[in-house]
PDB file of C-alpha atoms and ligand atoms in Angstrom:
ATOM      1  CA  MET A  19     -11.351  21.181  -4.813  1.00  0.00           C
ATOM      2  CA  THR A  20     -10.964  19.872  -1.246  1.00  0.00           C
ATOM      3  CA  ASP A  21      -9.029  22.346   0.892  1.00  0.00           C
ATOM      4  CA  LEU A  22      -6.997  20.911   3.784  1.00  0.00           C
ATOM      5  CA  THR A  23      -5.161  24.128   4.639  1.00  0.00           C
ATOM      6  CA  GLY A  24      -4.208  24.149   8.320  1.00  0.00           C
ATOM      7  CA  ARG A  25      -4.815  20.423   8.766  1.00  0.00           C
ATOM      8  CA  THR A  26      -2.204  17.887   9.834  1.00  0.00           C
ATOM      9  CA  ALA A  27      -2.269  14.338   8.497  1.00  0.00           C
ATOM     10  CA  LEU A  28      -0.404  11.217   9.609  1.00  0.00           C
ATOM     11  CA  ILE A  29      -0.190   8.554   6.926  1.00  0.00           C
ATOM     12  CA  THR A  30       1.147   5.112   7.822  1.00  0.00           C
ATOM     13  CA  GLY A  31       2.882   3.251   5.030  1.00  0.00           C
ATOM     14  CA  GLY A  32       3.189   6.644   3.365  1.00  0.00           C
ATOM     15  CA  ALA A  33       6.559   5.854   1.795  1.00  0.00           C
ATOM     16  CA  SER A  34       5.076   3.754  -1.032  1.00  0.00           C
ATOM     17  CA  GLY A  35       2.050   3.036  -3.197  1.00  0.00           C
ATOM     18  CA  ILE A  36      -1.342   4.222  -1.970  1.00  0.00           C
ATOM     19  CA  GLY A  37       0.066   5.923   1.144  1.00  0.00           C
ATOM     20  CA  ALA A  38       2.513   8.024  -0.867  1.00  0.00           C
ATOM     21  CA  ALA A  39      -0.277   8.956  -3.297  1.00  0.00           C
ATOM     22  CA  CYS A  40      -2.469  10.048  -0.356  1.00  0.00           C
ATOM     23  CA  ALA A  41       0.401  12.060   1.109  1.00  0.00           C
ATOM     24  CA  ARG A  42       0.937  13.846  -2.208  1.00  0.00           C
ATOM     25  CA  ALA A  43      -2.787  14.585  -2.610  1.00  0.00           C
ATOM     26  CA  PHE A  44      -3.160  15.842   0.971  1.00  0.00           C
ATOM     27  CA  ALA A  45      -0.036  18.034   0.738  1.00  0.00           C
ATOM     28  CA  ALA A  46      -1.236  19.480  -2.572  1.00  0.00           C
ATOM     29  CA  ALA A  47      -4.522  20.360  -0.806  1.00  0.00           C
ATOM     30  CA  GLY A  48      -2.598  22.288   1.849  1.00  0.00           C
ATOM     31  CA  ALA A  49      -2.169  19.759   4.680  1.00  0.00           C
ATOM     32  CA  ARG A  50       1.043  19.271   6.636  1.00  0.00           C
ATOM     33  CA  VAL A  51       1.818  15.568   6.259  1.00  0.00           C
ATOM     34  CA  THR A  52       3.767  13.113   8.383  1.00  0.00           C
ATOM     35  CA  ILE A  53       4.943   9.960   6.648  1.00  0.00           C
ATOM     36  CA  ALA A  54       5.146   7.025   9.076  1.00  0.00           C
ATOM     37  CA  ASP A  55       6.839   3.949   7.648  1.00  0.00           C
ATOM     38  CA  LEU A  56       9.083   0.992   8.392  1.00  0.00           C
ATOM     39  CA  ASN A  57      11.316   2.200   5.566  1.00  0.00           C
ATOM     40  CA  GLY A  58      12.627   5.348   7.252  1.00  0.00           C
ATOM     41  CA  GLU A  59      14.788   6.380   4.314  1.00  0.00           C
ATOM     42  CA  ALA A  60      11.929   6.255   1.798  1.00  0.00           C
ATOM     43  CA  ALA A  61       9.636   7.989   4.302  1.00  0.00           C
ATOM     44  CA  ALA A  62      12.161  10.818   4.688  1.00  0.00           C
ATOM     45  CA  GLU A  63      12.392  11.165   0.893  1.00  0.00           C
ATOM     46  CA  VAL A  64       8.620  11.509   0.443  1.00  0.00           C
ATOM     47  CA  ALA A  65       8.454  13.893   3.423  1.00  0.00           C
ATOM     48  CA  ALA A  66      11.244  16.054   1.966  1.00  0.00           C
ATOM     49  CA  GLU A  67       9.453  16.204  -1.393  1.00  0.00           C
ATOM     50  CA  LEU A  68       6.274  17.412   0.345  1.00  0.00           C
ATOM     51  CA  ASP A  69       7.898  19.669   2.941  1.00  0.00           C
ATOM     52  CA  GLY A  70       6.489  17.356   5.613  1.00  0.00           C
ATOM     53  CA  ASP A  71       7.799  15.193   8.438  1.00  0.00           C
ATOM     54  CA  SER A  72       8.739  11.546   8.654  1.00  0.00           C
ATOM     55  CA  TRP A  73       8.486   8.940  11.405  1.00  0.00           C
ATOM     56  CA  ALA A  74      10.517   5.743  11.046  1.00  0.00           C
ATOM     57  CA  VAL A  75       8.378   3.230  12.902  1.00  0.00           C
ATOM     58  CA  ASP A  76       7.808  -0.500  12.949  1.00  0.00           C
ATOM     59  CA  LEU A  77       4.053  -0.820  13.406  1.00  0.00           C
ATOM     60  CA  SER A  78       4.407  -4.499  14.262  1.00  0.00           C
ATOM     61  CA  ASP A  79       5.956  -3.394  17.571  1.00  0.00           C
ATOM     62  CA  THR A  80       2.551  -2.877  19.108  1.00  0.00           C
ATOM     63  CA  VAL A  81       3.865  -2.777  22.679  1.00  0.00           C
ATOM     64  CA  ALA A  82       5.833   0.395  21.820  1.00  0.00           C
ATOM     65  CA  LEU A  83       2.680   1.939  20.310  1.00  0.00           C
ATOM     66  CA  ARG A  84       0.788   1.709  23.596  1.00  0.00           C
ATOM     67  CA  ASP A  85       2.470   4.863  24.926  1.00  0.00           C
ATOM     68  CA  VAL A  86       2.259   6.984  21.758  1.00  0.00           C
ATOM     69  CA  SER A  87       0.136  10.123  21.650  1.00  0.00           C
ATOM     70  CA  LEU A  88      -0.692  11.822  18.348  1.00  0.00           C
ATOM     71  CA  ASP A  89      -1.867  15.338  17.552  1.00  0.00           C
ATOM     72  CA  CYS A  90      -2.896  14.847  13.924  1.00  0.00           C
ATOM     73  CA  ASP A  91      -6.277  15.993  12.552  1.00  0.00           C
ATOM     74  CA  ILE A  92      -6.380  13.239   9.925  1.00  0.00           C
ATOM     75  CA  LEU A  93      -5.130   9.699  10.542  1.00  0.00           C
ATOM     76  CA  VAL A  94      -4.715   7.361   7.590  1.00  0.00           C
ATOM     77  CA  ASN A  95      -4.204   3.732   8.648  1.00  0.00           C
ATOM     78  CA  ASN A  96      -2.668   2.486   5.436  1.00  0.00           C
ATOM     79  CA  ALA A  97       0.468   0.397   6.147  1.00  0.00           C
ATOM     80  CA  GLY A  98      -0.007  -3.191   5.114  1.00  0.00           C
ATOM     81  CA  LEU A  99       1.536  -6.342   3.774  1.00  0.00           C
ATOM     82  CA  GLN A 100       0.385  -9.444   1.966  1.00  0.00           C
ATOM     83  CA  HIS A 101       1.235 -13.134   2.096  1.00  0.00           C
ATOM     84  CA  VAL A 102      -0.453 -15.895   0.128  1.00  0.00           C
ATOM     85  CA  ALA A 103      -0.482 -19.496   1.369  1.00  0.00           C
ATOM     86  CA  PRO A 104      -3.110 -22.145   2.124  1.00  0.00           C
ATOM     87  CA  ILE A 105      -4.208 -22.131   5.772  1.00  0.00           C
ATOM     88  CA  GLU A 106      -2.527 -25.455   6.517  1.00  0.00           C
ATOM     89  CA  ASP A 107       0.837 -24.026   5.372  1.00  0.00           C
ATOM     90  CA  PHE A 108       0.362 -20.487   6.729  1.00  0.00           C
ATOM     91  CA  ASP A 109       3.168 -19.619   9.172  1.00  0.00           C
ATOM     92  CA  PRO A 110       1.500 -18.646  12.488  1.00  0.00           C
ATOM     93  CA  GLU A 111       4.198 -16.024  13.139  1.00  0.00           C
ATOM     94  CA  ARG A 112       3.408 -14.329   9.856  1.00  0.00           C
ATOM     95  CA  PHE A 113      -0.315 -14.489  10.582  1.00  0.00           C
ATOM     96  CA  ALA A 114       0.274 -12.753  13.936  1.00  0.00           C
ATOM     97  CA  LEU A 115       2.567 -10.138  12.337  1.00  0.00           C
ATOM     98  CA  MET A 116      -0.044  -9.233   9.698  1.00  0.00           C
ATOM     99  CA  LEU A 117      -2.773  -8.914  12.351  1.00  0.00           C
ATOM    100  CA  ARG A 118      -0.498  -6.664  14.427  1.00  0.00           C
ATOM    101  CA  VAL A 119       0.374  -4.319  11.528  1.00  0.00           C
ATOM    102  CA  MET A 120      -3.067  -4.180   9.901  1.00  0.00           C
ATOM    103  CA  LEU A 121      -5.438  -4.382  12.898  1.00  0.00           C
ATOM    104  CA  GLU A 122      -3.722  -3.864  16.257  1.00  0.00           C
ATOM    105  CA  ALA A 123      -1.593  -0.914  15.110  1.00  0.00           C
ATOM    106  CA  PRO A 124      -4.626   0.921  13.615  1.00  0.00           C
ATOM    107  CA  PHE A 125      -6.423   0.418  16.968  1.00  0.00           C
ATOM    108  CA  LEU A 126      -3.446   1.783  18.909  1.00  0.00           C
ATOM    109  CA  LEU A 127      -3.004   4.771  16.573  1.00  0.00           C
ATOM    110  CA  ILE A 128      -6.706   5.628  16.680  1.00  0.00           C
ATOM    111  CA  ARG A 129      -6.501   5.340  20.483  1.00  0.00           C
ATOM    112  CA  ALA A 130      -3.496   7.688  20.433  1.00  0.00           C
ATOM    113  CA  ALA A 131      -5.133  10.225  18.103  1.00  0.00           C
ATOM    114  CA  LEU A 132      -8.670  10.506  19.494  1.00  0.00           C
ATOM    115  CA  PRO A 133      -7.912  12.678  22.577  1.00  0.00           C
ATOM    116  CA  HIS A 134      -6.547  15.496  20.365  1.00  0.00           C
ATOM    117  CA  MET A 135      -9.372  15.073  17.847  1.00  0.00           C
ATOM    118  CA  TYR A 136     -12.030  15.078  20.591  1.00  0.00           C
ATOM    119  CA  GLU A 137     -10.489  18.149  22.210  1.00  0.00           C
ATOM    120  CA  GLN A 138     -10.728  20.173  19.002  1.00  0.00           C
ATOM    121  CA  GLY A 139     -14.067  18.652  17.924  1.00  0.00           C
ATOM    122  CA  PHE A 140     -12.736  17.512  14.559  1.00  0.00           C
ATOM    123  CA  GLY A 141     -11.037  14.428  13.251  1.00  0.00           C
ATOM    124  CA  ARG A 142     -10.917  12.150  10.250  1.00  0.00           C
ATOM    125  CA  VAL A 143      -9.903   8.497  10.505  1.00  0.00           C
ATOM    126  CA  LEU A 144      -9.370   6.755   7.176  1.00  0.00           C
ATOM    127  CA  ASN A 145      -8.716   3.041   7.157  1.00  0.00           C
ATOM    128  CA  LEU A 146      -7.251   1.434   4.052  1.00  0.00           C
ATOM    129  CA  SER A 147      -9.266  -1.732   4.004  1.00  0.00           C
ATOM    130  CA  SER A 148      -9.791  -3.602   0.748  1.00  0.00           C
ATOM    131  CA  VAL A 149     -12.389  -5.476  -1.247  1.00  0.00           C
ATOM    132  CA  HIS A 150     -10.968  -8.214   1.012  1.00  0.00           C
ATOM    133  CA  GLY A 151     -12.537  -6.403   3.980  1.00  0.00           C
ATOM    134  CA  LEU A 152     -15.885  -7.354   2.400  1.00  0.00           C
ATOM    135  CA  ARG A 153     -15.099 -10.481   0.381  1.00  0.00           C
ATOM    136  CA  ALA A 154     -12.730 -13.428   0.812  1.00  0.00           C
ATOM    137  CA  SER A 155     -10.200 -14.989  -1.528  1.00  0.00           C
ATOM    138  CA  GLN A 156      -8.370 -18.281  -1.137  1.00  0.00           C
ATOM    139  CA  TYR A 157      -4.876 -18.295   0.406  1.00  0.00           C
ATOM    140  CA  LYS A 158      -5.282 -14.903   2.111  1.00  0.00           C
ATOM    141  CA  SER A 159      -6.425 -15.914   5.604  1.00  0.00           C
ATOM    142  CA  ALA A 160      -4.393 -13.319   7.520  1.00  0.00           C
ATOM    143  CA  TYR A 161      -5.104 -10.456   5.117  1.00  0.00           C
ATOM    144  CA  VAL A 162      -8.844 -11.140   4.874  1.00  0.00           C
ATOM    145  CA  ALA A 163      -9.117 -11.613   8.660  1.00  0.00           C
ATOM    146  CA  ALA A 164      -7.203  -8.378   9.368  1.00  0.00           C
ATOM    147  CA  LYS A 165      -9.242  -6.340   6.872  1.00  0.00           C
ATOM    148  CA  HIS A 166     -12.568  -7.729   8.146  1.00  0.00           C
ATOM    149  CA  GLY A 167     -11.429  -6.783  11.656  1.00  0.00           C
ATOM    150  CA  LEU A 168     -10.470  -3.306  10.474  1.00  0.00           C
ATOM    151  CA  GLU A 169     -14.013  -2.860   9.134  1.00  0.00           C
ATOM    152  CA  GLY A 170     -15.355  -3.489  12.649  1.00  0.00           C
ATOM    153  CA  LEU A 171     -12.812  -1.199  14.293  1.00  0.00           C
ATOM    154  CA  SER A 172     -13.690   1.582  11.850  1.00  0.00           C
ATOM    155  CA  LYS A 173     -17.418   1.295  12.599  1.00  0.00           C
ATOM    156  CA  VAL A 174     -16.883   1.392  16.377  1.00  0.00           C
ATOM    157  CA  THR A 175     -14.637   4.452  15.930  1.00  0.00           C
ATOM    158  CA  ALA A 176     -17.442   6.094  13.937  1.00  0.00           C
ATOM    159  CA  LEU A 177     -20.004   5.437  16.665  1.00  0.00           C
ATOM    160  CA  GLU A 178     -17.790   6.666  19.510  1.00  0.00           C
ATOM    161  CA  GLY A 179     -16.393   9.616  17.546  1.00  0.00           C
ATOM    162  CA  GLY A 180     -19.644  10.960  16.132  1.00  0.00           C
ATOM    163  CA  ALA A 181     -20.469  13.182  19.081  1.00  0.00           C
ATOM    164  CA  HIS A 182     -16.960  14.674  18.924  1.00  0.00           C
ATOM    165  CA  GLY A 183     -16.841  15.655  15.253  1.00  0.00           C
ATOM    166  CA  VAL A 184     -14.745  12.615  14.350  1.00  0.00           C
ATOM    167  CA  THR A 185     -15.615  10.480  11.343  1.00  0.00           C
ATOM    168  CA  SER A 186     -14.186   7.069  10.507  1.00  0.00           C
ATOM    169  CA  ASN A 187     -14.412   5.334   7.165  1.00  0.00           C
ATOM    170  CA  CYS A 188     -12.945   2.422   5.262  1.00  0.00           C
ATOM    171  CA  ILE A 189     -11.704   2.586   1.692  1.00  0.00           C
ATOM    172  CA  ASN A 190     -12.102  -0.698  -0.171  1.00  0.00           C
ATOM    173  CA  PRO A 191     -10.172  -0.930  -3.418  1.00  0.00           C
ATOM    174  CA  THR A 192      -9.640  -3.961  -5.577  1.00  0.00           C
ATOM    175  CA  TYR A 193      -6.073  -4.511  -6.856  1.00  0.00           C
ATOM    176  CA  VAL A 194      -4.120  -1.263  -7.100  1.00  0.00           C
ATOM    177  CA  ARG A 195      -0.986  -0.822  -9.206  1.00  0.00           C
ATOM    178  CA  THR A 196       1.579  -0.825  -6.332  1.00  0.00           C
ATOM    179  CA  PRO A 197       4.615  -2.859  -5.133  1.00  0.00           C
ATOM    180  CA  LEU A 198       2.287  -4.879  -2.845  1.00  0.00           C
ATOM    181  CA  VAL A 199       0.527  -6.287  -5.905  1.00  0.00           C
ATOM    182  CA  GLU A 200       3.728  -6.839  -7.924  1.00  0.00           C
ATOM    183  CA  ALA A 201       5.202  -8.812  -4.988  1.00  0.00           C
ATOM    184  CA  GLN A 202       2.402 -11.378  -4.903  1.00  0.00           C
ATOM    185  CA  LEU A 203       2.508 -12.334  -8.603  1.00  0.00           C
ATOM    186  CA  PRO A 204       4.981 -15.262  -8.249  1.00  0.00           C
ATOM    187  CA  GLY A 205       3.166 -16.754  -5.220  1.00  0.00           C
ATOM    188  CA  GLN A 206      -0.267 -16.451  -6.807  1.00  0.00           C
ATOM    189  CA  ALA A 207       1.019 -18.000 -10.052  1.00  0.00           C
ATOM    190  CA  LYS A 208       2.426 -20.998  -8.185  1.00  0.00           C
ATOM    191  CA  LEU A 209      -0.672 -21.559  -6.026  1.00  0.00           C
ATOM    192  CA  HIS A 210      -3.117 -21.240  -8.929  1.00  0.00           C
ATOM    193  CA  GLY A 211      -0.906 -23.240 -11.315  1.00  0.00           C
ATOM    194  CA  ILE A 212      -0.716 -20.475 -13.934  1.00  0.00           C
ATOM    195  CA  ARG A 213       1.964 -18.180 -15.405  1.00  0.00           C
ATOM    196  CA  GLU A 214       2.837 -14.899 -13.674  1.00  0.00           C
ATOM    197  CA  ASP A 215       1.542 -12.881 -16.628  1.00  0.00           C
ATOM    198  CA  GLN A 216      -1.862 -14.619 -16.249  1.00  0.00           C
ATOM    199  CA  VAL A 217      -2.320 -13.664 -12.579  1.00  0.00           C
ATOM    200  CA  VAL A 218      -3.631 -10.141 -13.221  1.00  0.00           C
ATOM    201  CA  THR A 219      -6.220 -11.204 -15.804  1.00  0.00           C
ATOM    202  CA  ASP A 220      -7.178 -14.653 -14.482  1.00  0.00           C
ATOM    203  CA  VAL A 221      -7.075 -14.073 -10.711  1.00  0.00           C
ATOM    204  CA  MET A 222      -7.003 -10.371  -9.832  1.00  0.00           C
ATOM    205  CA  LEU A 223      -9.488  -9.077 -12.386  1.00  0.00           C
ATOM    206  CA  ALA A 224     -11.681 -12.192 -12.520  1.00  0.00           C
ATOM    207  CA  GLU A 225     -14.492 -10.711 -10.379  1.00  0.00           C
ATOM    208  CA  SER A 226     -14.340  -7.090 -11.617  1.00  0.00           C
ATOM    209  CA  ALA A 227     -16.764  -5.674 -14.151  1.00  0.00           C
ATOM    210  CA  ILE A 228     -14.044  -3.209 -15.175  1.00  0.00           C
ATOM    211  CA  LYS A 229     -10.939  -5.107 -16.230  1.00  0.00           C
ATOM    212  CA  ARG A 230      -8.042  -2.937 -15.094  1.00  0.00           C
ATOM    213  CA  LEU A 231      -6.020  -2.228 -11.970  1.00  0.00           C
ATOM    214  CA  VAL A 232      -6.882   0.825  -9.859  1.00  0.00           C
ATOM    215  CA  GLU A 233      -4.307   3.637  -9.906  1.00  0.00           C
ATOM    216  CA  PRO A 234      -2.972   4.877  -6.523  1.00  0.00           C
ATOM    217  CA  SER A 235      -4.020   8.431  -7.442  1.00  0.00           C
ATOM    218  CA  GLU A 236      -7.643   7.274  -7.787  1.00  0.00           C
ATOM    219  CA  VAL A 237      -7.615   5.917  -4.224  1.00  0.00           C
ATOM    220  CA  ALA A 238      -5.939   9.121  -3.008  1.00  0.00           C
ATOM    221  CA  SER A 239      -8.656  11.206  -4.617  1.00  0.00           C
ATOM    222  CA  LEU A 240     -11.364   9.371  -2.616  1.00  0.00           C
ATOM    223  CA  ALA A 241      -9.264   9.634   0.566  1.00  0.00           C
ATOM    224  CA  LEU A 242      -8.863  13.368   0.019  1.00  0.00           C
ATOM    225  CA  TRP A 243     -12.603  13.878  -0.294  1.00  0.00           C
ATOM    226  CA  LEU A 244     -13.263  11.796   2.830  1.00  0.00           C
ATOM    227  CA  ALA A 245     -10.705  13.899   4.733  1.00  0.00           C
ATOM    228  CA  GLY A 246     -12.306  17.162   3.673  1.00  0.00           C
ATOM    229  CA  PRO A 247     -15.148  19.348   4.924  1.00  0.00           C
ATOM    230  CA  ASP A 248     -17.804  18.009   2.518  1.00  0.00           C
ATOM    231  CA  ALA A 249     -17.622  14.520   4.063  1.00  0.00           C
ATOM    232  CA  GLY A 250     -18.722  15.532   7.569  1.00  0.00           C
ATOM    233  CA  MET A 251     -21.838  13.325   7.463  1.00  0.00           C
ATOM    234  CA  VAL A 252     -20.036  10.362   5.920  1.00  0.00           C
ATOM    235  CA  THR A 253     -19.007   7.940   8.654  1.00  0.00           C
ATOM    236  CA  GLY A 254     -19.036   4.273   9.600  1.00  0.00           C
ATOM    237  CA  ALA A 255     -19.091   3.420   5.909  1.00  0.00           C
ATOM    238  CA  SER A 256     -17.034   1.307   3.536  1.00  0.00           C
ATOM    239  CA  HIS A 257     -16.321   2.957   0.215  1.00  0.00           C
ATOM    240  CA  THR A 258     -15.670   0.490  -2.553  1.00  0.00           C
ATOM    241  CA  MET A 259     -13.437   1.224  -5.533  1.00  0.00           C
ATOM    242  CA  ASP A 260     -13.465  -2.302  -6.862  1.00  0.00           C
ATOM    243  CA  GLY A 261     -14.588  -2.078 -10.469  1.00  0.00           C
ATOM    244  CA  GLY A 262     -17.859  -3.762  -9.505  1.00  0.00           C
ATOM    245  CA  TRP A 263     -16.376  -6.837  -7.754  1.00  0.00           C
ATOM    246  CA  SER A 264     -18.619  -6.523  -4.667  1.00  0.00           C
ATOM    247  CA  ALA A 265     -21.725  -5.941  -6.799  1.00  0.00           C
ATOM    248  CA  ARG A 266     -21.762  -9.738  -7.193  1.00  0.00           C
TER     249      ARG A 266
HETATM  250  N1  NAD B 317      -2.271  -2.608  -3.719  1.00  0.00           N
HETATM  251  C1  NAD B 317      -3.486  -3.139  -3.668  1.00  0.00           C
HETATM  252  O1  NAD B 317      -3.926  -3.808  -4.591  1.00  0.00           O
HETATM  253  C2  NAD B 317      -4.380  -2.887  -2.493  1.00  0.00           C
HETATM  254  C3  NAD B 317      -5.747  -3.174  -2.630  1.00  0.00           C
HETATM  255  C4  NAD B 317      -6.596  -2.972  -1.554  1.00  0.00           C
HETATM  256  C5  NAD B 317      -6.072  -2.492  -0.364  1.00  0.00           C
HETATM  257  N2  NAD B 317      -4.747  -2.219  -0.256  1.00  0.00           N
HETATM  258  C6  NAD B 317      -4.254  -1.743   1.033  1.00  0.00           C
HETATM  259  O2  NAD B 317      -3.674  -0.467   0.873  1.00  0.00           O
HETATM  260  C7  NAD B 317      -2.619  -0.305   1.814  1.00  0.00           C
HETATM  261  C8  NAD B 317      -1.359   0.150   1.109  1.00  0.00           C
HETATM  262  O3  NAD B 317      -0.989  -0.825   0.171  1.00  0.00           O
HETATM  263  P1  NAD B 317       0.040  -0.560  -1.034  1.00  0.00           P
HETATM  264  O4  NAD B 317      -0.409  -1.400  -2.144  1.00  0.00           O
HETATM  265  O5  NAD B 317       0.221   0.903  -1.244  1.00  0.00           O
HETATM  266  O6  NAD B 317       1.357  -1.237  -0.423  1.00  0.00           O
HETATM  267  P2  NAD B 317       2.908  -0.884  -0.581  1.00  0.00           P
HETATM  268  O7  NAD B 317       3.611  -2.176  -0.369  1.00  0.00           O
HETATM  269  O8  NAD B 317       3.182  -0.107  -1.815  1.00  0.00           O
HETATM  270  O9  NAD B 317       3.152   0.072   0.674  1.00  0.00           O
HETATM  271  C9  NAD B 317       2.957  -0.398   1.977  1.00  0.00           C
HETATM  272  C10 NAD B 317       3.814   0.430   2.905  1.00  0.00           C
HETATM  273  O10 NAD B 317       3.597  -0.060   4.240  1.00  0.00           O
HETATM  274  C11 NAD B 317       4.840  -0.080   4.889  1.00  0.00           C
HETATM  275  N3  NAD B 317       4.862  -1.062   5.974  1.00  0.00           N
HETATM  276  C12 NAD B 317       4.765  -2.410   5.868  1.00  0.00           C
HETATM  277  N4  NAD B 317       4.937  -2.972   7.070  1.00  0.00           N
HETATM  278  C13 NAD B 317       5.121  -1.957   7.960  1.00  0.00           C
HETATM  279  C14 NAD B 317       5.380  -1.909   9.351  1.00  0.00           C
HETATM  280  N5  NAD B 317       5.532  -3.025  10.092  1.00  0.00           N
HETATM  281  N6  NAD B 317       5.513  -0.696   9.942  1.00  0.00           N
HETATM  282  C15 NAD B 317       5.426   0.436   9.202  1.00  0.00           C
HETATM  283  N7  NAD B 317       5.206   0.448   7.875  1.00  0.00           N
HETATM  284  C16 NAD B 317       5.061  -0.744   7.263  1.00  0.00           C
HETATM  285  C17 NAD B 317       5.830  -0.475   3.806  1.00  0.00           C
HETATM  286  O11 NAD B 317       7.167  -0.125   4.164  1.00  0.00           O
HETATM  287  C18 NAD B 317       5.319   0.300   2.611  1.00  0.00           C
HETATM  288  O12 NAD B 317       5.900   1.586   2.491  1.00  0.00           O
HETATM  289  C19 NAD B 317      -2.458  -1.655   2.533  1.00  0.00           C
HETATM  290  O13 NAD B 317      -3.136  -1.614   3.772  1.00  0.00           O
HETATM  291  C20 NAD B 317      -3.142  -2.619   1.600  1.00  0.00           C
HETATM  292  O14 NAD B 317      -3.656  -3.737   2.269  1.00  0.00           O
HETATM  293  C21 NAD B 317      -3.882  -2.402  -1.295  1.00  0.00           C
END
């Protein structure tokens, strides 16, 4: 059992899906959690359930994040959003928004958290990347670009943080059973010319050796281990949980 007693963890996008599962796992292991999310009400609900704190924040407002300073021991860059469209139809504003939330905000939060982590000689940065940080899919230009960028940011953080007891890792799941996946079913069906009920089997699970969605609790279990004391030599890495997709 990983013990996080005495640790503080900030989890972005912690009001839903994978982030909420991580928050629950970390709190159960003894950490004090802060749920940072655009949906302040849902963040407050999860925080209340876990006796933690909440931070209603729009991570697309990257100018406001420049002056933030954080004193968490564990930072989970998890907030994210998806949009599917061919490049020629992809709204540039939406592309910029996705890059801000999923790449610029993680940079600014890492920047805000490192001074405290360096001072105490311990820190864990966990970046919720994706199999799309390592592989591409059609119609996901912004998401794939942001996640590939996050992979680079995570590795640089690992190199700079190593001497200070700070590790940085990416977690790379395939499709996880969360609202983010449910929300893209109609768009994927339209673009691929198939029915919504065919999207999971024909598109999402097409490349996986294991034909099922990942559960949020499975991702949280890996995140918990990476946040704990046994993972001190694990850094600069990308940890797949993709049912074998990237074995191809
Ligand atoms: N669900 C999947 O299949 C899957 C697979 C691989 C990677 N991921 C990654 O895991 C992470 C979490 O995904 P999820 O499936 O749990 O999504 P989700 O939609 O269930 O939760 C995402 C959370 O992020 C928050 N958020 C979105 N925009 C924000 C903003 N501007 N500021 C603050 N918070 C914001 C949302 O309010 C929401 O609570 C994402 O980075 C996603 O890319 C998800």
